mmCIF file of N, CA and C in Angstrom:
data_model
loop_
_atom_site.group_PDB
_atom_site.id
_atom_site.type_symbol
_atom_site.label_atom_id
_atom_site.label_comp_id
_atom_site.label_asym_id
_atom_site.label_seq_id
_atom_site.Cartn_x
_atom_site.Cartn_y
_atom_site.Cartn_z
ATOM 1 N N MET A 30 102.980 101.896 103.542
ATOM 2 C CA MET A 30 103.136 102.745 103.911
ATOM 3 C C MET A 30 102.335 103.994 103.414
ATOM 4 N N PRO A 31 101.784 104.724 103.668
ATOM 5 C CA PRO A 31 100.754 105.965 103.110
ATOM 6 C C PRO A 31 101.726 106.747 102.306
ATOM 7 N N LEU A 32 101.111 107.362 101.038
ATOM 8 C CA LEU A 32 102.088 108.263 100.668
ATOM 9 C C LEU A 32 100.677 109.546 100.296
ATOM 10 N N ARG A 33 100.770 110.338 100.933
ATOM 11 C CA ARG A 33 99.547 111.356 100.487
ATOM 12 C C ARG A 33 100.043 113.024 100.730
ATOM 13 N N SER A 34 101.835 113.101 101.283
ATOM 14 C CA SER A 34 102.124 114.286 101.574
ATOM 15 C C SER A 34 103.713 114.212 101.171
ATOM 16 N N GLU A 35 104.037 115.337 101.582
ATOM 17 C CA GLU A 35 105.567 115.189 101.297
ATOM 18 C C GLU A 35 106.374 114.675 102.353
ATOM 19 N N ALA A 36 105.982 114.687 103.637
ATOM 20 C CA ALA A 36 106.350 114.018 104.872
ATOM 21 C C ALA A 36 106.636 112.850 104.594
ATOM 22 N N ASP A 37 105.327 111.844 103.780
ATOM 23 C CA ASP A 37 104.921 110.756 103.579
ATOM 24 C C ASP A 37 106.243 110.356 102.231
ATOM 25 N N ILE A 38 106.701 111.174 101.786
ATOM 26 C CA ILE A 38 107.702 111.298 100.361
ATOM 27 C C ILE A 38 109.029 111.070 101.067
ATOM 28 N N VAL A 39 109.310 111.580 102.195
ATOM 29 C CA VAL A 39 110.748 111.989 102.841
ATOM 30 C C VAL A 39 110.579 110.224 103.498
ATOM 31 N N ALA A 40 109.428 110.267 104.080
ATOM 32 C CA ALA A 40 109.219 108.665 104.974
ATOM 33 C C ALA A 40 109.833 107.704 104.309
ATOM 34 N N SER A 41 108.930 107.706 102.747
ATOM 35 C CA SER A 41 109.476 106.583 102.098
ATOM 36 C C SER A 41 111.017 106.374 101.714
ATOM 37 N N ARG A 42 111.930 107.333 101.515
ATOM 38 C CA ARG A 42 112.772 107.339 101.349
ATOM 39 C C ARG A 42 113.597 106.948 102.553
ATOM 40 N N GLN A 43 113.194 107.261 103.791
ATOM 41 C CA GLN A 43 114.147 106.863 104.566
ATOM 42 C C GLN A 43 114.007 105.521 104.882
ATOM 43 N N LYS A 44 112.821 104.980 104.150
ATOM 44 C CA LYS A 44 112.199 103.251 104.989
ATOM 45 C C LYS A 44 113.012 102.620 103.309
ATOM 46 N N VAL A 45 113.523 103.104 102.637
ATOM 47 C CA VAL A 45 113.540 102.088 101.462
ATOM 48 C C VAL A 45 115.885 102.331 101.661
ATOM 49 N N ARG A 46 116.104 103.415 102.436
ATOM 50 C CA ARG A 46 117.265 103.474 102.785
ATOM 51 C C ARG A 46 117.639 102.286 103.594
ATOM 52 N N ALA A 47 116.867 102.344 104.784
ATOM 53 C CA ALA A 47 117.046 101.606 105.541
ATOM 54 C C ALA A 47 116.566 100.135 104.925
ATOM 55 N N LEU A 48 116.145 99.450 104.368
ATOM 56 C CA LEU A 48 115.716 98.542 103.449
ATOM 57 C C LEU A 48 117.291 97.980 102.855
ATOM 58 N N ALA A 49 117.570 98.925 102.050
ATOM 59 C CA ALA A 49 118.683 98.652 100.928
ATOM 60 C C ALA A 49 119.995 98.555 102.188
ATOM 61 N N GLN A 50 120.061 99.260 103.117
ATOM 62 C CA GLN A 50 121.103 98.959 104.166
ATOM 63 C C GLN A 50 121.184 97.596 104.997
ATOM 64 N N GLN A 51 120.093 97.101 104.965
ATOM 65 C CA GLN A 51 119.544 96.275 105.522
ATOM 66 C C GLN A 51 120.305 94.751 104.881
ATOM 67 N N LEU A 52 120.052 95.132 103.263
ATOM 68 C CA LEU A 52 120.037 94.179 102.572
ATOM 69 C C LEU A 52 122.029 94.401 102.096
ATOM 70 N N LYS A 53 122.543 95.036 102.722
ATOM 71 C CA LYS A 53 124.223 95.205 102.425
ATOM 72 C C LYS A 53 124.243 95.801 101.016
ATOM 73 N N PHE A 54 123.020 96.464 100.653
ATOM 74 C CA PHE A 54 123.407 97.568 99.072
ATOM 75 C C PHE A 54 124.471 98.236 99.492
ATOM 76 N N SER A 55 125.706 98.095 98.050
ATOM 77 C CA SER A 55 126.101 98.932 97.963
ATOM 78 C C SER A 55 125.849 100.589 97.998
ATOM 79 N N LEU A 56 126.536 101.607 98.530
ATOM 80 C CA LEU A 56 126.182 102.976 98.450
ATOM 81 C C LEU A 56 125.804 103.472 97.064
ATOM 82 N N VAL A 57 126.370 102.957 96.056
ATOM 83 C CA VAL A 57 125.828 103.313 94.679
ATOM 84 C C VAL A 57 124.341 102.445 94.357
ATOM 85 N N ASP A 58 124.191 101.375 94.863
ATOM 86 C CA ASP A 58 123.100 100.721 94.865
ATOM 87 C C ASP A 58 121.721 101.098 95.692
ATOM 88 N N GLN A 59 122.382 101.671 96.856
ATOM 89 C CA GLN A 59 121.145 102.403 97.930
ATOM 90 C C GLN A 59 120.899 103.752 97.023
ATOM 91 N N THR A 60 121.624 104.441 96.565
ATOM 92 C CA THR A 60 121.550 105.794 95.749
ATOM 93 C C THR A 60 120.213 105.434 94.544
ATOM 94 N N LYS A 61 120.816 104.551 94.022
ATOM 95 C CA LYS A 61 119.791 104.344 93.136
ATOM 96 C C LYS A 61 118.347 104.131 93.438
ATOM 97 N N MET A 62 118.090 103.172 94.302
ATOM 98 C CA MET A 62 117.076 102.680 94.682
ATOM 99 C C MET A 62 116.447 103.564 95.553
ATOM 100 N N ILE A 63 116.604 104.558 96.219
ATOM 101 C CA ILE A 63 116.466 105.622 97.017
ATOM 102 C C ILE A 63 115.934 106.757 95.928
ATOM 103 N N THR A 64 116.585 107.022 95.154
ATOM 104 C CA THR A 64 116.631 108.164 94.022
ATOM 105 C C THR A 64 115.279 107.228 93.233
ATOM 106 N N ALA A 65 115.204 106.074 92.828
ATOM 107 C CA ALA A 65 113.740 105.626 92.039
ATOM 108 C C ALA A 65 112.595 105.775 92.879
ATOM 109 N N ALA A 66 112.938 105.267 94.309
ATOM 110 C CA ALA A 66 111.511 105.654 95.017
ATOM 111 C C ALA A 66 111.042 106.727 95.344
ATOM 112 N N SER A 67 112.176 107.757 95.581
ATOM 113 C CA SER A 67 111.730 109.335 96.112
ATOM 114 C C SER A 67 110.598 109.486 94.428
ATOM 115 N N GLU A 68 111.421 109.586 93.266
ATOM 116 C CA GLU A 68 110.671 109.857 92.016
ATOM 117 C C GLU A 68 108.708 109.315 92.068
ATOM 118 N N LEU A 69 109.277 107.660 92.197
ATOM 119 C CA LEU A 69 107.867 107.204 92.171
ATOM 120 C C LEU A 69 107.001 107.738 93.275
ATOM 121 N N SER A 70 107.682 107.694 94.629
ATOM 122 C CA SER A 70 106.491 108.338 95.464
ATOM 123 C C SER A 70 105.871 109.316 95.166
ATOM 124 N N ARG A 71 106.922 110.615 94.720
ATOM 125 C CA ARG A 71 106.239 111.904 94.299
ATOM 126 C C ARG A 71 105.680 111.639 93.145
ATOM 127 N N ASN A 72 105.311 111.044 92.553
ATOM 128 C CA ASN A 72 104.248 110.913 91.126
ATOM 129 C C ASN A 72 102.989 110.021 91.792
ATOM 130 N N THR A 73 103.304 109.086 92.962
ATOM 131 C CA THR A 73 101.897 108.958 93.498
ATOM 132 C C THR A 73 101.165 109.769 94.075
ATOM 133 N N VAL A 74 101.567 110.535 95.021
ATOM 134 C CA VAL A 74 101.446 111.869 95.308
ATOM 135 C C VAL A 74 100.728 112.691 94.696
ATOM 136 N N VAL A 75 101.603 113.419 93.685
ATOM 137 C CA VAL A 75 101.323 114.336 92.847
ATOM 138 C C VAL A 75 100.101 113.872 91.552
ATOM 139 N N HIS A 76 100.444 112.980 91.111
ATOM 140 C CA HIS A 76 99.611 112.356 90.369
ATOM 141 C C HIS A 76 98.688 111.627 90.096
ATOM 142 N N GLY A 77 99.076 111.095 91.444
ATOM 143 C CA GLY A 77 97.836 109.704 91.491
ATOM 144 C C GLY A 77 97.297 110.243 92.748
ATOM 145 N N GLY A 78 96.977 111.318 93.057
ATOM 146 C CA GLY A 78 96.230 111.842 94.388
ATOM 147 C C GLY A 78 96.776 111.412 95.727
ATOM 148 N N GLY A 79 97.844 110.575 95.746
ATOM 149 C CA GLY A 79 97.862 109.874 97.111
ATOM 150 C C GLY A 79 97.813 108.361 96.745
ATOM 151 N N GLY A 80 98.458 107.337 97.981
ATOM 152 C CA GLY A 80 98.345 106.284 97.072
ATOM 153 C C GLY A 80 99.306 105.708 98.467
ATOM 154 N N ALA A 81 99.708 104.303 98.146
ATOM 155 C CA ALA A 81 100.866 103.665 99.056
ATOM 156 C C ALA A 81 101.930 103.092 98.559
ATOM 157 N N MET A 82 103.098 102.731 99.448
ATOM 158 C CA MET A 82 104.107 101.711 99.119
ATOM 159 C C MET A 82 104.469 100.938 99.938
ATOM 160 N N ARG A 83 104.476 99.755 98.943
ATOM 161 C CA ARG A 83 104.716 98.476 99.968
ATOM 162 C C ARG A 83 106.258 97.935 99.497
ATOM 163 N N TRP A 84 106.600 97.163 99.905
ATOM 164 C CA TRP A 84 108.077 96.519 100.039
ATOM 165 C C TRP A 84 107.943 95.013 100.418
ATOM 166 N N GLU A 85 109.148 94.366 99.595
ATOM 167 C CA GLU A 85 109.276 92.822 99.430
ATOM 168 C C GLU A 85 110.782 92.637 99.505
ATOM 169 N N LEU A 86 111.261 92.004 100.725
ATOM 170 C CA LEU A 86 112.589 91.658 100.561
ATOM 171 C C LEU A 86 112.729 90.276 99.912
ATOM 172 N N LEU A 87 113.525 89.815 99.009
ATOM 173 C CA LEU A 87 113.522 89.005 97.983
ATOM 174 C C LEU A 87 114.913 88.252 98.311
ATOM 175 N N GLU A 88 114.624 86.675 97.936
ATOM 176 C CA GLU A 88 115.466 85.761 98.079
ATOM 177 C C GLU A 88 115.469 84.714 96.952
ATOM 178 N N GLU A 89 116.618 84.678 95.672
ATOM 179 C CA GLU A 89 116.396 83.811 94.764
ATOM 180 C C GLU A 89 117.985 83.109 94.599
ATOM 181 N N GLY A 90 118.120 81.789 95.345
ATOM 182 C CA GLY A 90 119.066 81.163 95.535
ATOM 183 C C GLY A 90 120.516 81.997 96.235
ATOM 184 N N VAL A 91 120.994 82.592 95.624
ATOM 185 C CA VAL A 91 122.643 83.213 96.551
ATOM 186 C C VAL A 91 122.058 84.822 96.021
ATOM 187 N N ARG A 92 120.633 84.979 95.395
ATOM 188 C CA ARG A 92 120.429 86.106 94.863
ATOM 189 C C ARG A 92 119.235 87.108 95.726
ATOM 190 N N ARG A 93 119.594 88.489 96.298
ATOM 191 C CA ARG A 93 118.962 89.205 97.756
ATOM 192 C C ARG A 93 118.404 90.439 96.805
ATOM 193 N N GLY A 94 117.260 90.676 96.927
ATOM 194 C CA GLY A 94 116.976 92.079 96.320
ATOM 195 C C GLY A 94 115.667 92.643 97.103
ATOM 196 N N LEU A 95 115.240 94.056 96.878
ATOM 197 C CA LEU A 95 114.166 94.647 97.128
ATOM 198 C C LEU A 95 113.244 95.088 95.975
ATOM 199 N N ARG A 96 111.906 94.913 96.465
ATOM 200 C CA ARG A 96 111.153 95.211 95.442
ATOM 201 C C ARG A 96 110.057 96.088 96.143
ATOM 202 N N LEU A 97 109.994 97.123 95.432
ATOM 203 C CA LEU A 97 109.005 97.917 95.936
ATOM 204 C C LEU A 97 107.943 98.208 95.238
ATOM 205 N N HIS A 98 106.510 98.433 95.935
ATOM 206 C CA HIS A 98 105.462 99.015 94.897
ATOM 207 C C HIS A 98 104.493 99.770 95.358
ATOM 208 N N PHE A 99 104.506 100.791 94.309
ATOM 209 C CA PHE A 99 103.707 102.307 94.221
ATOM 210 C C PHE A 99 102.275 102.023 93.646
ATOM 211 N N GLU A 100 101.299 102.067 94.724
ATOM 212 C CA GLU A 100 99.746 102.258 94.276
ATOM 213 C C GLU A 100 98.828 103.727 94.567
ATOM 214 N N ASP A 101 98.165 103.752 93.357
ATOM 215 C CA ASP A 101 97.127 105.121 93.611
ATOM 216 C C ASP A 101 95.695 104.596 92.919
ATOM 217 N N THR A 102 94.934 105.474 93.168
ATOM 218 C CA THR A 102 93.635 105.140 92.958
ATOM 219 C C THR A 102 93.053 106.342 91.623
ATOM 220 N N GLY A 103 94.202 107.044 91.488
ATOM 221 C CA GLY A 103 94.151 108.648 90.425
ATOM 222 C C GLY A 103 93.557 108.150 89.315
ATOM 223 N N PRO A 104 94.014 109.450 88.426
ATOM 224 C CA PRO A 104 93.138 109.222 87.064
ATOM 225 C C PRO A 104 93.662 108.126 85.986
ATOM 226 N N GLY A 105 94.878 107.657 86.321
ATOM 227 C CA GLY A 105 95.856 106.273 85.925
ATOM 228 C C GLY A 105 96.499 107.336 84.170
ATOM 229 N N ILE A 106 97.030 106.735 83.740
ATOM 230 C CA ILE A 106 98.069 107.053 82.622
ATOM 231 C C ILE A 106 97.405 106.699 81.265
ATOM 232 N N PRO A 107 96.825 107.484 80.703
ATOM 233 C CA PRO A 107 96.327 106.903 79.106
ATOM 234 C C PRO A 107 97.460 106.484 78.352
ATOM 235 N N ASP A 108 98.410 106.798 78.199
ATOM 236 C CA ASP A 108 99.334 105.805 77.087
ATOM 237 C C ASP A 108 100.765 105.767 78.042
ATOM 238 N N THR A 109 100.635 104.783 78.516
ATOM 239 C CA THR A 109 102.161 104.215 79.146
ATOM 240 C C THR A 109 103.271 104.049 78.499
ATOM 241 N N ARG A 110 103.286 103.753 77.595
ATOM 242 C CA ARG A 110 104.274 103.966 76.381
ATOM 243 C C ARG A 110 104.818 105.272 76.266
ATOM 244 N N LEU A 111 104.222 106.147 75.909
ATOM 245 C CA LEU A 111 104.123 107.836 75.866
ATOM 246 C C LEU A 111 104.994 108.050 77.134
ATOM 247 N N ALA A 112 104.174 107.624 78.451
ATOM 248 C CA ALA A 112 104.817 107.670 79.817
ATOM 249 C C ALA A 112 106.242 107.713 79.923
ATOM 250 N N LEU A 113 106.401 106.606 79.471
ATOM 251 C CA LEU A 113 107.965 105.910 79.596
ATOM 252 C C LEU A 113 108.849 106.645 78.709
ATOM 253 N N THR A 114 108.555 107.739 77.886
ATOM 254 C CA THR A 114 109.396 108.726 77.281
ATOM 255 C C THR A 114 110.093 109.562 78.067
ATOM 256 N N ASP A 115 111.127 109.571 77.692
ATOM 257 C CA ASP A 115 111.800 110.678 78.317
ATOM 258 C C ASP A 115 111.559 112.306 77.832
ATOM 259 N N GLY A 116 111.518 112.807 78.747
ATOM 260 C CA GLY A 116 110.849 114.665 78.466
ATOM 261 C C GLY A 116 109.541 114.287 78.064
ATOM 262 N N TRP A 117 108.786 113.582 78.310
ATOM 263 C CA TRP A 117 107.428 113.480 78.087
ATOM 264 C C TRP A 117 106.775 113.582 79.391
ATOM 265 N N THR A 118 105.446 114.567 79.749
ATOM 266 C CA THR A 118 105.116 114.909 80.837
ATOM 267 C C THR A 118 103.764 115.260 81.244
ATOM 268 N N SER A 119 103.408 115.136 82.518
ATOM 269 C CA SER A 119 101.590 115.225 82.174
ATOM 270 C C SER A 119 101.815 116.920 82.949
ATOM 271 N N GLY A 120 102.873 117.204 83.461
ATOM 272 C CA GLY A 120 102.551 118.356 84.253
ATOM 273 C C GLY A 120 103.673 119.321 83.965
ATOM 274 N N ALA A 121 103.826 119.811 85.011
ATOM 275 C CA ALA A 121 105.092 121.039 84.871
ATOM 276 C C ALA A 121 106.517 120.216 85.020
ATOM 277 N N GLY A 122 106.506 119.031 85.169
ATOM 278 C CA GLY A 122 107.788 118.332 85.252
ATOM 279 C C GLY A 122 108.709 118.176 84.385
ATOM 280 N N MET A 123 109.866 117.441 84.635
ATOM 281 C CA MET A 123 110.857 117.650 83.245
ATOM 282 C C MET A 123 110.588 115.955 82.440
ATOM 283 N N GLY A 124 109.704 115.184 82.980
ATOM 284 C CA GLY A 124 108.946 114.098 82.336
ATOM 285 C C GLY A 124 110.550 113.245 82.417
ATOM 286 N N LEU A 125 110.839 113.032 83.465
ATOM 287 C CA LEU A 125 112.181 111.907 83.540
ATOM 288 C C LEU A 125 111.819 110.943 84.937
ATOM 289 N N GLY A 126 110.589 111.232 85.841
ATOM 290 C CA GLY A 126 110.253 110.290 86.823
ATOM 291 C C GLY A 126 110.077 108.900 86.453
ATOM 292 N N LEU A 127 109.354 108.306 85.116
ATOM 293 C CA LEU A 127 109.145 107.541 85.171
ATOM 294 C C LEU A 127 110.276 106.559 84.020
ATOM 295 N N PRO A 128 110.850 107.243 82.997
ATOM 296 C CA PRO A 128 112.198 106.764 82.496
ATOM 297 C C PRO A 128 113.463 106.607 83.133
ATOM 298 N N GLY A 129 113.220 107.961 84.022
ATOM 299 C CA GLY A 129 114.541 107.489 84.731
ATOM 300 C C GLY A 129 114.686 106.480 86.015
ATOM 301 N N SER A 130 113.369 106.298 86.495
ATOM 302 C CA SER A 130 113.227 105.448 87.867
ATOM 303 C C SER A 130 113.577 103.935 86.896
ATOM 304 N N ARG A 131 112.716 103.698 85.898
ATOM 305 C CA ARG A 131 113.189 102.337 85.141
ATOM 306 C C ARG A 131 114.951 102.224 84.796
ATOM 307 N N ARG A 132 115.782 103.041 84.640
ATOM 308 C CA ARG A 132 116.672 103.092 84.457
ATOM 309 C C ARG A 132 117.491 102.789 85.723
ATOM 310 N N LEU A 133 117.058 103.238 86.477
ATOM 311 C CA LEU A 133 117.566 102.785 87.722
ATOM 312 C C LEU A 133 117.618 101.745 88.850
ATOM 313 N N VAL A 134 116.766 100.881 88.075
ATOM 314 C CA VAL A 134 116.608 99.319 88.931
ATOM 315 C C VAL A 134 116.718 98.403 87.777
ATOM 316 N N HIS A 135 116.849 97.335 88.236
ATOM 317 C CA HIS A 135 116.597 96.065 87.275
ATOM 318 C C HIS A 135 115.533 95.373 86.730
ATOM 319 N N ASP A 136 114.629 95.670 87.229
ATOM 320 C CA ASP A 136 112.878 95.170 86.874
ATOM 321 C C ASP A 136 112.141 96.418 87.335
ATOM 322 N N PHE A 137 111.315 96.480 86.213
ATOM 323 C CA PHE A 137 110.658 97.814 86.338
ATOM 324 C C PHE A 137 108.872 97.314 85.523
ATOM 325 N N GLU A 138 108.053 97.377 86.209
ATOM 326 C CA GLU A 138 106.662 96.932 85.913
ATOM 327 C C GLU A 138 105.872 98.068 86.104
ATOM 328 N N LEU A 139 105.110 98.440 85.014
ATOM 329 C CA LEU A 139 104.186 100.052 85.133
ATOM 330 C C LEU A 139 102.667 99.091 84.519
ATOM 331 N N HIS A 140 101.464 99.536 85.131
ATOM 332 C CA HIS A 140 100.263 98.933 84.777
ATOM 333 C C HIS A 140 99.294 100.173 85.279
ATOM 334 N N SER A 141 98.416 100.515 84.075
ATOM 335 C CA SER A 141 97.934 101.906 84.412
ATOM 336 C C SER A 141 96.749 101.652 83.114
ATOM 337 N N ALA A 142 95.572 102.296 83.721
ATOM 338 C CA ALA A 142 94.569 102.366 82.557
ATOM 339 C C ALA A 142 93.639 103.869 82.883
ATOM 340 N N PRO A 143 93.413 104.506 81.872
ATOM 341 C CA PRO A 143 92.535 105.887 82.561
ATOM 342 C C PRO A 143 91.301 105.243 83.659
ATOM 343 N N GLY A 144 91.171 105.915 84.662
ATOM 344 C CA GLY A 144 90.215 105.752 85.675
ATOM 345 C C GLY A 144 90.695 104.440 86.429
ATOM 346 N N GLN A 145 91.413 104.073 86.641
ATOM 347 C CA GLN A 145 91.706 102.596 87.103
ATOM 348 C C GLN A 145 93.052 102.840 88.021
ATOM 349 N N GLY A 146 93.694 104.373 88.239
ATOM 350 C CA GLY A 146 94.898 104.093 89.084
ATOM 351 C C GLY A 146 96.064 103.582 88.263
ATOM 352 N N THR A 147 97.232 103.842 89.055
ATOM 353 C CA THR A 147 98.557 103.239 88.449
ATOM 354 C C THR A 147 99.213 102.516 89.378
ATOM 355 N N ARG A 148 99.665 101.266 89.194
ATOM 356 C CA ARG A 148 100.704 100.740 89.805
ATOM 357 C C ARG A 148 102.127 100.093 89.231
ATOM 358 N N VAL A 149 102.918 100.614 90.235
ATOM 359 C CA VAL A 149 104.432 100.518 89.417
ATOM 360 C C VAL A 149 105.122 99.998 90.392
ATOM 361 N N SER A 150 106.152 98.838 89.627
ATOM 362 C CA SER A 150 106.542 97.670 90.919
ATOM 363 C C SER A 150 108.244 97.718 90.254
ATOM 364 N N ILE A 151 109.224 97.878 91.311
ATOM 365 C CA ILE A 151 110.646 98.145 90.809
ATOM 366 C C ILE A 151 111.329 97.039 91.446
ATOM 367 N N THR A 152 112.236 96.715 90.809
ATOM 368 C CA THR A 152 113.226 95.771 92.048
ATOM 369 C C THR A 152 114.333 95.660 91.466
ATOM 370 N N ARG A 153 115.521 96.360 93.051
ATOM 371 C CA ARG A 153 116.829 96.303 92.485
ATOM 372 C C ARG A 153 117.396 95.100 93.124
ATOM 373 N N TRP A 154 118.330 94.317 92.418
ATOM 374 C CA TRP A 154 118.974 92.844 93.115
ATOM 375 C C TRP A 154 120.391 93.241 93.802
ATOM 376 N N LYS A 155 121.199 92.667 94.711
ATOM 377 C CA LYS A 155 122.323 92.854 95.483
ATOM 378 C C LYS A 155 123.318 91.836 94.068
#
C-alpha cells in the first residue's frame, strides 16, 4: 500500500482496522494497532518522503497476529537510539511517534541509516 499523502495515511488506518477486525482483536487492541500504524504512516510520508506499508497475518500455534512493515527511501535516521527517546524530534512534532508506537505493540523493529531510508516493523498478537 503506497504512503505518499494524507489520503494514504487515512487509507492505511482503514486497512489496519479491517485486518485487526478480521483477526478478531479486541477494541482496545484494534485501537493500539491503528494508532501505531497511523504514527508510522505519517512518519513515512513526512520524514521519509513517502514509501509503503505491507502487512502479514501471522499464525504461531494458537497465536494469531498482525505484522506491519513501513518502508521509505528517505534520508534515514542518524541515531536510532536517540529517535526512540520520548520527546526527541527531528521536526516540529512532539517526539512521541516512534517511542509511542513501540509501546503500543508487542514486537518493534527499527532499521535505518543516513542515506539508506528507514524500515519499521511492528507486530501485535491476539
